[in-house]
PDB file of C-alpha atoms and ligand atoms in Angstrom:
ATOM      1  CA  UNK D   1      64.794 -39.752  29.618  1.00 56.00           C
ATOM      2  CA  UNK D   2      67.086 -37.355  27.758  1.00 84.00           C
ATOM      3  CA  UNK D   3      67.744 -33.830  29.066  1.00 97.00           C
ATOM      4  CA  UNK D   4      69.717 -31.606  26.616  1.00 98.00           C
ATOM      5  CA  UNK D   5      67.994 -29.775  24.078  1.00 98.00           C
ATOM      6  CA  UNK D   6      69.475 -27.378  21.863  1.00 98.00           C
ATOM      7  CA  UNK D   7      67.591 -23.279  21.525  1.00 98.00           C
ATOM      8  CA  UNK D   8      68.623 -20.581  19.102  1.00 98.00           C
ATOM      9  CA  UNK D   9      67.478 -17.117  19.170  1.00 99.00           C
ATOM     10  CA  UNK D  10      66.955 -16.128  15.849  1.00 99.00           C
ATOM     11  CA  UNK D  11      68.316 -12.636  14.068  1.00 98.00           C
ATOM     12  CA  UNK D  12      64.841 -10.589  14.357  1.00 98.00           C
ATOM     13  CA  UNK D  13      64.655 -11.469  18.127  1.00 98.00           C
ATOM     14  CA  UNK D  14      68.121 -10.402  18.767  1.00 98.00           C
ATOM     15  CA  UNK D  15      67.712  -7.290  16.581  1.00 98.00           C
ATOM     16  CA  UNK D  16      65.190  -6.419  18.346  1.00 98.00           C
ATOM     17  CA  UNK D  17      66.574  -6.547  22.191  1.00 98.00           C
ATOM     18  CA  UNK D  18      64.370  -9.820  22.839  1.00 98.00           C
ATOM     19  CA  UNK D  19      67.183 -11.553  24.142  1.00 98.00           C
ATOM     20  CA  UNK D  20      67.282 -10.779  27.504  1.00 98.00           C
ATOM     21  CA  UNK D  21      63.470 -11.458  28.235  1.00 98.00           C
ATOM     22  CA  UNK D  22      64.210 -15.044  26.381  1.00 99.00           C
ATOM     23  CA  UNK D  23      66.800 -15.963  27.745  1.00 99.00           C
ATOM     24  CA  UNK D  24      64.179 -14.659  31.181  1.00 98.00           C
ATOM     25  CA  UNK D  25      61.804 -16.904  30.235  1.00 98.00           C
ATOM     26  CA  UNK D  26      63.923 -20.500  29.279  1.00 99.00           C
ATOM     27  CA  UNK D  27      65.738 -19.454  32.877  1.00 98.00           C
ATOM     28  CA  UNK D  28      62.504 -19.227  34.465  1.00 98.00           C
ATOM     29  CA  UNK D  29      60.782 -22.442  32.908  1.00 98.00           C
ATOM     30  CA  UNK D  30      63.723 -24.434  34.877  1.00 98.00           C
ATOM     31  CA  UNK D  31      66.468 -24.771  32.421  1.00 98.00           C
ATOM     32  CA  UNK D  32      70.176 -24.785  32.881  1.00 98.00           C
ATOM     33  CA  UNK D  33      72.381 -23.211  30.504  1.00 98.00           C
ATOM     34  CA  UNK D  34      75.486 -25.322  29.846  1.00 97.00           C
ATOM     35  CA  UNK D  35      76.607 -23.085  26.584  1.00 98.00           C
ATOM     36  CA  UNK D  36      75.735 -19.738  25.353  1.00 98.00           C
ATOM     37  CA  UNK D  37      77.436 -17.806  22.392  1.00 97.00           C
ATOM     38  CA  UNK D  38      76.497 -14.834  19.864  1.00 98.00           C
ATOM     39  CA  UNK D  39      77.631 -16.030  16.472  1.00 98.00           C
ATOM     40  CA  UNK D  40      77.386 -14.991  13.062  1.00 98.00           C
ATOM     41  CA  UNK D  41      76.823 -18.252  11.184  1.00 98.00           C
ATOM     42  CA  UNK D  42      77.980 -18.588   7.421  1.00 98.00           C
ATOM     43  CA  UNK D  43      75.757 -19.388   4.833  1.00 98.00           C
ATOM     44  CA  UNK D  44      77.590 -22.529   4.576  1.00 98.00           C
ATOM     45  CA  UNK D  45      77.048 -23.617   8.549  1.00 98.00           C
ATOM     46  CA  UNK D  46      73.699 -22.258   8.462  1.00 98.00           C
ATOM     47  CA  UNK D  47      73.121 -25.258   5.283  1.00 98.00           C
ATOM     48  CA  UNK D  48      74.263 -27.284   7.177  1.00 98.00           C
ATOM     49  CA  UNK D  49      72.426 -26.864  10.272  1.00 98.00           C
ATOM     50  CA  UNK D  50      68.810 -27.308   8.500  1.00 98.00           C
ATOM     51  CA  UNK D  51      70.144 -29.891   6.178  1.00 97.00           C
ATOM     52  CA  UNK D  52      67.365 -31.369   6.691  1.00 95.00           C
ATOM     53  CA  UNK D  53      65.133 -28.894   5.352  1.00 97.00           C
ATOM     54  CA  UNK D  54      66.791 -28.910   1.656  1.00 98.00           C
ATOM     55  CA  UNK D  55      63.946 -30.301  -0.367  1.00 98.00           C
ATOM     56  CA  UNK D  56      61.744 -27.792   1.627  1.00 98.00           C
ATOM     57  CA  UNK D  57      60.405 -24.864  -0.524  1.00 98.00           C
ATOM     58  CA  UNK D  58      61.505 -22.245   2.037  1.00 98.00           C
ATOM     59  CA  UNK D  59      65.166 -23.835   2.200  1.00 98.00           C
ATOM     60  CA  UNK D  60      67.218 -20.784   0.914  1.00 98.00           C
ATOM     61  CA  UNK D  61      64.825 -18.390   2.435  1.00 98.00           C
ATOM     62  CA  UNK D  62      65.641 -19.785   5.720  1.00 98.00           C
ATOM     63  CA  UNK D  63      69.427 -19.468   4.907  1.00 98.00           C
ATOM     64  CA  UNK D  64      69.402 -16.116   4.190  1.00 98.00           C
ATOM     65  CA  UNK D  65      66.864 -15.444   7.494  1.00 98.00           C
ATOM     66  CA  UNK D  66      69.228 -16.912   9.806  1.00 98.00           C
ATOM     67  CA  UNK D  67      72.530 -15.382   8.323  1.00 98.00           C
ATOM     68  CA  UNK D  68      70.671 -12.057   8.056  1.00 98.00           C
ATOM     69  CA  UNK D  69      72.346 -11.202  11.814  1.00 98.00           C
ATOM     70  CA  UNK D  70      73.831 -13.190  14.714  1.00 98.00           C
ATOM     71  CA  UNK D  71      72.035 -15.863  16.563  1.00 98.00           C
ATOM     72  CA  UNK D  72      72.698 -16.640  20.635  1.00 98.00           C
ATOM     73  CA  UNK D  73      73.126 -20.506  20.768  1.00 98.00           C
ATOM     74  CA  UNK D  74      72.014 -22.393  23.540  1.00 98.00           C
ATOM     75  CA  UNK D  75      72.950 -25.525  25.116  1.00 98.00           C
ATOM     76  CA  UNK D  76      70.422 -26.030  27.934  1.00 98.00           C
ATOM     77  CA  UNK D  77      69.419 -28.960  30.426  1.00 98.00           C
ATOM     78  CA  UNK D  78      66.270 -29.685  31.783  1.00 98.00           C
ATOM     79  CA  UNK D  79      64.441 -33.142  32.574  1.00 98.00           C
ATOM     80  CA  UNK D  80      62.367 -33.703  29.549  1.00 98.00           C
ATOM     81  CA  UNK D  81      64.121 -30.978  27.734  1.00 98.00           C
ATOM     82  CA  UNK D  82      63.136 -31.590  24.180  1.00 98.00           C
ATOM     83  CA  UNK D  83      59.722 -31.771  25.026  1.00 98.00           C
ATOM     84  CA  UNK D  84      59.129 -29.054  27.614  1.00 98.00           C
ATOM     85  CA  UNK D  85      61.312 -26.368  25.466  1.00 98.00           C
ATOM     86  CA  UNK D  86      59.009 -27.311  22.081  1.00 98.00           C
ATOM     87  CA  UNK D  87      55.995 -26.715  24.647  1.00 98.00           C
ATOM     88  CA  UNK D  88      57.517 -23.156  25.793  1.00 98.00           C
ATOM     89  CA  UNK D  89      58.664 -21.971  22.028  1.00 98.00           C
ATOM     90  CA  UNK D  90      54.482 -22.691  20.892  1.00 98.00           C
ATOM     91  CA  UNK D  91      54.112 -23.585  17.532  1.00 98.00           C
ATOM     92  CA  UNK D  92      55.979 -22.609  14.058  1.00 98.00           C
ATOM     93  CA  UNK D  93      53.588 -20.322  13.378  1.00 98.00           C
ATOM     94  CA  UNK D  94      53.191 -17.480  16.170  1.00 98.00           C
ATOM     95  CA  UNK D  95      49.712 -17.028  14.858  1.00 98.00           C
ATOM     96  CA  UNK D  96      48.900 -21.163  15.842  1.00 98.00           C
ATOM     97  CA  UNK D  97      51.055 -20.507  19.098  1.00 98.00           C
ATOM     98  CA  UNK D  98      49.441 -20.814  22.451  1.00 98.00           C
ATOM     99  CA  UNK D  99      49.474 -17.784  24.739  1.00 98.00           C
ATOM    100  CA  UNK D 100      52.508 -17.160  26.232  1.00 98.00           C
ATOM    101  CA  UNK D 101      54.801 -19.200  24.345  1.00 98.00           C
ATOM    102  CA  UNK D 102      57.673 -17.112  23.417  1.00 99.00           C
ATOM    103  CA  UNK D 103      56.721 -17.270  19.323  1.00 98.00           C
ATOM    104  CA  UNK D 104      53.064 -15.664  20.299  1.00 98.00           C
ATOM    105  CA  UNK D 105      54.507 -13.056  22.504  1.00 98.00           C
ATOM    106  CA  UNK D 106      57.986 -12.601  19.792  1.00 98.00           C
ATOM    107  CA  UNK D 107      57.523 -14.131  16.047  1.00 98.00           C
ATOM    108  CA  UNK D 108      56.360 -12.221  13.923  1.00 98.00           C
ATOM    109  CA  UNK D 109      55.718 -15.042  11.151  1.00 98.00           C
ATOM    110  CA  UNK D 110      55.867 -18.490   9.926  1.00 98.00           C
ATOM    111  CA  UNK D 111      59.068 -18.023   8.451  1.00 98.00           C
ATOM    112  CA  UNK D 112      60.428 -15.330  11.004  1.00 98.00           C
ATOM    113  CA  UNK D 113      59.316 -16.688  14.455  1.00 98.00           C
ATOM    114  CA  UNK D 114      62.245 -15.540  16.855  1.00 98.00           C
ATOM    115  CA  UNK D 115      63.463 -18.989  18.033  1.00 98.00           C
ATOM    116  CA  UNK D 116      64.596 -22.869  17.078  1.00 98.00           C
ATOM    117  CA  UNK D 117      63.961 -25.836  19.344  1.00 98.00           C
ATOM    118  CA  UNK D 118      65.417 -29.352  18.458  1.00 98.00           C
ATOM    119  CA  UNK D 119      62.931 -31.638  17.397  1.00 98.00           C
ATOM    120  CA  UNK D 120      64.309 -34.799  19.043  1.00 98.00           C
ATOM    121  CA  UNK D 121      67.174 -35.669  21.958  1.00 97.00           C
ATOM    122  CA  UNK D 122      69.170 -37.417  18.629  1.00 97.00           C
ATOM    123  CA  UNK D 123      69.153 -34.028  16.812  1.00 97.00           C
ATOM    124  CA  UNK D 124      69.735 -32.199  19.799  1.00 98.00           C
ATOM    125  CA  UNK D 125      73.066 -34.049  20.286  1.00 97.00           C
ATOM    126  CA  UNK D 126      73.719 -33.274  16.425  1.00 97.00           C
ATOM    127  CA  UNK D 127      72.788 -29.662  16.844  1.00 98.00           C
ATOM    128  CA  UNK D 128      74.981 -29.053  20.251  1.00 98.00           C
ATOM    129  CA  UNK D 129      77.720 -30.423  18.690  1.00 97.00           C
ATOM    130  CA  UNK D 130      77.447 -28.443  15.875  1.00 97.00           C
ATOM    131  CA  UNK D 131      77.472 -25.100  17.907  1.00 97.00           C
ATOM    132  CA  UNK D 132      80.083 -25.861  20.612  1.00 97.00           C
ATOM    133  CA  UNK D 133      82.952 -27.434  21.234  1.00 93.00           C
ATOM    134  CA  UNK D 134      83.197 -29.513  24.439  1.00 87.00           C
ATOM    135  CA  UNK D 135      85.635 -26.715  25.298  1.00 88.00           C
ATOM    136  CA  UNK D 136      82.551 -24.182  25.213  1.00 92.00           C
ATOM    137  CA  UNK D 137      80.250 -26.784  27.416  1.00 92.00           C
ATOM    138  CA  UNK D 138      79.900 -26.547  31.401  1.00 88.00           C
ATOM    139  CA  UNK D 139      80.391 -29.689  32.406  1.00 69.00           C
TER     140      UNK D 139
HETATM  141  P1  LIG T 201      60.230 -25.696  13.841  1.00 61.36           P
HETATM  142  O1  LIG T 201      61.262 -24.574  13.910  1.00 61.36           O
HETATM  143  O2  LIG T 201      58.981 -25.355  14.607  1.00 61.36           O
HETATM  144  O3  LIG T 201      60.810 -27.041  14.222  1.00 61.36           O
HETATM  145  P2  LIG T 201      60.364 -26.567  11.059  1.00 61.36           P
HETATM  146  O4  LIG T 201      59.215 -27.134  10.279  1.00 61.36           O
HETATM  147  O5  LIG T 201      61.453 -27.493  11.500  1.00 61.36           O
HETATM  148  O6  LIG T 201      59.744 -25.774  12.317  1.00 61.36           O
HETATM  149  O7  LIG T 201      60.996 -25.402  10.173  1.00 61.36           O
HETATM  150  C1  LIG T 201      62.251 -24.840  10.496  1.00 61.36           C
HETATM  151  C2  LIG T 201      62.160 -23.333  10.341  1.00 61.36           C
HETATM  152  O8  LIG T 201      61.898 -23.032   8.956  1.00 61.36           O
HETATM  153  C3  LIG T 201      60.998 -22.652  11.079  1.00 61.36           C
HETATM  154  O9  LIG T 201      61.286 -22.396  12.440  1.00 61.36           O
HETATM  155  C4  LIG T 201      60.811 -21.389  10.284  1.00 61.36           C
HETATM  156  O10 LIG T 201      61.795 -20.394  10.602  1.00 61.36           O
HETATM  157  C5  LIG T 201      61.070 -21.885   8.864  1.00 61.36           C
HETATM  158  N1  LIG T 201      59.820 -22.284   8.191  1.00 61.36           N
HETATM  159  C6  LIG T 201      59.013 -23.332   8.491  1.00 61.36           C
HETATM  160  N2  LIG T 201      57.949 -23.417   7.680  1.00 61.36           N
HETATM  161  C7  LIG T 201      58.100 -22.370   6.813  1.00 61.36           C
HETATM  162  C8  LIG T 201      57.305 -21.903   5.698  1.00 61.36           C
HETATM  163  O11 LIG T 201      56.261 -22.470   5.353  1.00 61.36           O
HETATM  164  N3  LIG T 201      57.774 -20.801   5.051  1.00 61.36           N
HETATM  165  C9  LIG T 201      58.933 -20.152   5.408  1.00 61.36           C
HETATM  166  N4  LIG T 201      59.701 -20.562   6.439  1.00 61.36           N
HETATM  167  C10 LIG T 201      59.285 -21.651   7.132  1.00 61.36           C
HETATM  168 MG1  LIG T 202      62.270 -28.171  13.303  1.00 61.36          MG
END
């Protein structure tokens, strides 16, 4: 079973001082953190990164949203981490998230909802690599 999974805290969480009770939380859920960085992505970088998400209505909305301020990258290791990190982020929607996921307790919308989780261990290899360098990685 895979156990890297890849977490970005959005702008609106770290504009508004989330961070440190996030990072709290994905610390005390059992995850490792192998690579952590503030970073102001590009418009071009943040294309890239939700590539996948071009034919989506919402795709240049989400560009600007995540270029709008920096984001803390996250490299983290867990057993089962794709899985247990989607279960502690909640849903898309904070409104659909369960209690105490960190989207019902810090997103304030669909669209704005504080934190990304990869989807899958492939595109958490693609997203890692993306963000860091093996340089940046504790290995
Ligand atoms: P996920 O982040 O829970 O995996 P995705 O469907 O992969 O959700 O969407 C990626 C990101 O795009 C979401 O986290 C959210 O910021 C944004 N998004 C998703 N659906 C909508 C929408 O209907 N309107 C605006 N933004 C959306
Ligand atoms: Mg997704």
């Amino acid at each position: 079973m895979a156990n890297i999974t890849f977490g970005m805290i959005k702008p609106d969480a770290v504009k508004k001082n989330y961070s440190g009770k996030i990072i709290d939380m994905i610390l005390s859920a059992g995850f490792k953190i192998n690579g952590m960085k503030l970073i102001q992505l590009t418009k071009e970088q943040a294309k890239q990164f939700y590539l996948v998400h071009k034919d989506r209505p919402f795709y240049m909305e989400l560009v600007e949203y995540i270029t709008s301020g920096p984001v803390i990258a996250l490299a983290l290791e867990k057993d089962n981490a794709v899985q247990d990190y989607r279960i502690l982020l909640g849903a898309t929607d904070p409104l659909e998230a369960a209690d105490g996921t960190i989207r019902k307790l810090f997103g304030e919308s669909k669209a704005v909802n504080a934190i990304h989780g990869s989807d899958s261990d492939e595109n958490a290899k693609i997203e890692i690599s993306f963000m860091f360098s093996n340089l940046e990685l504790v290995s």
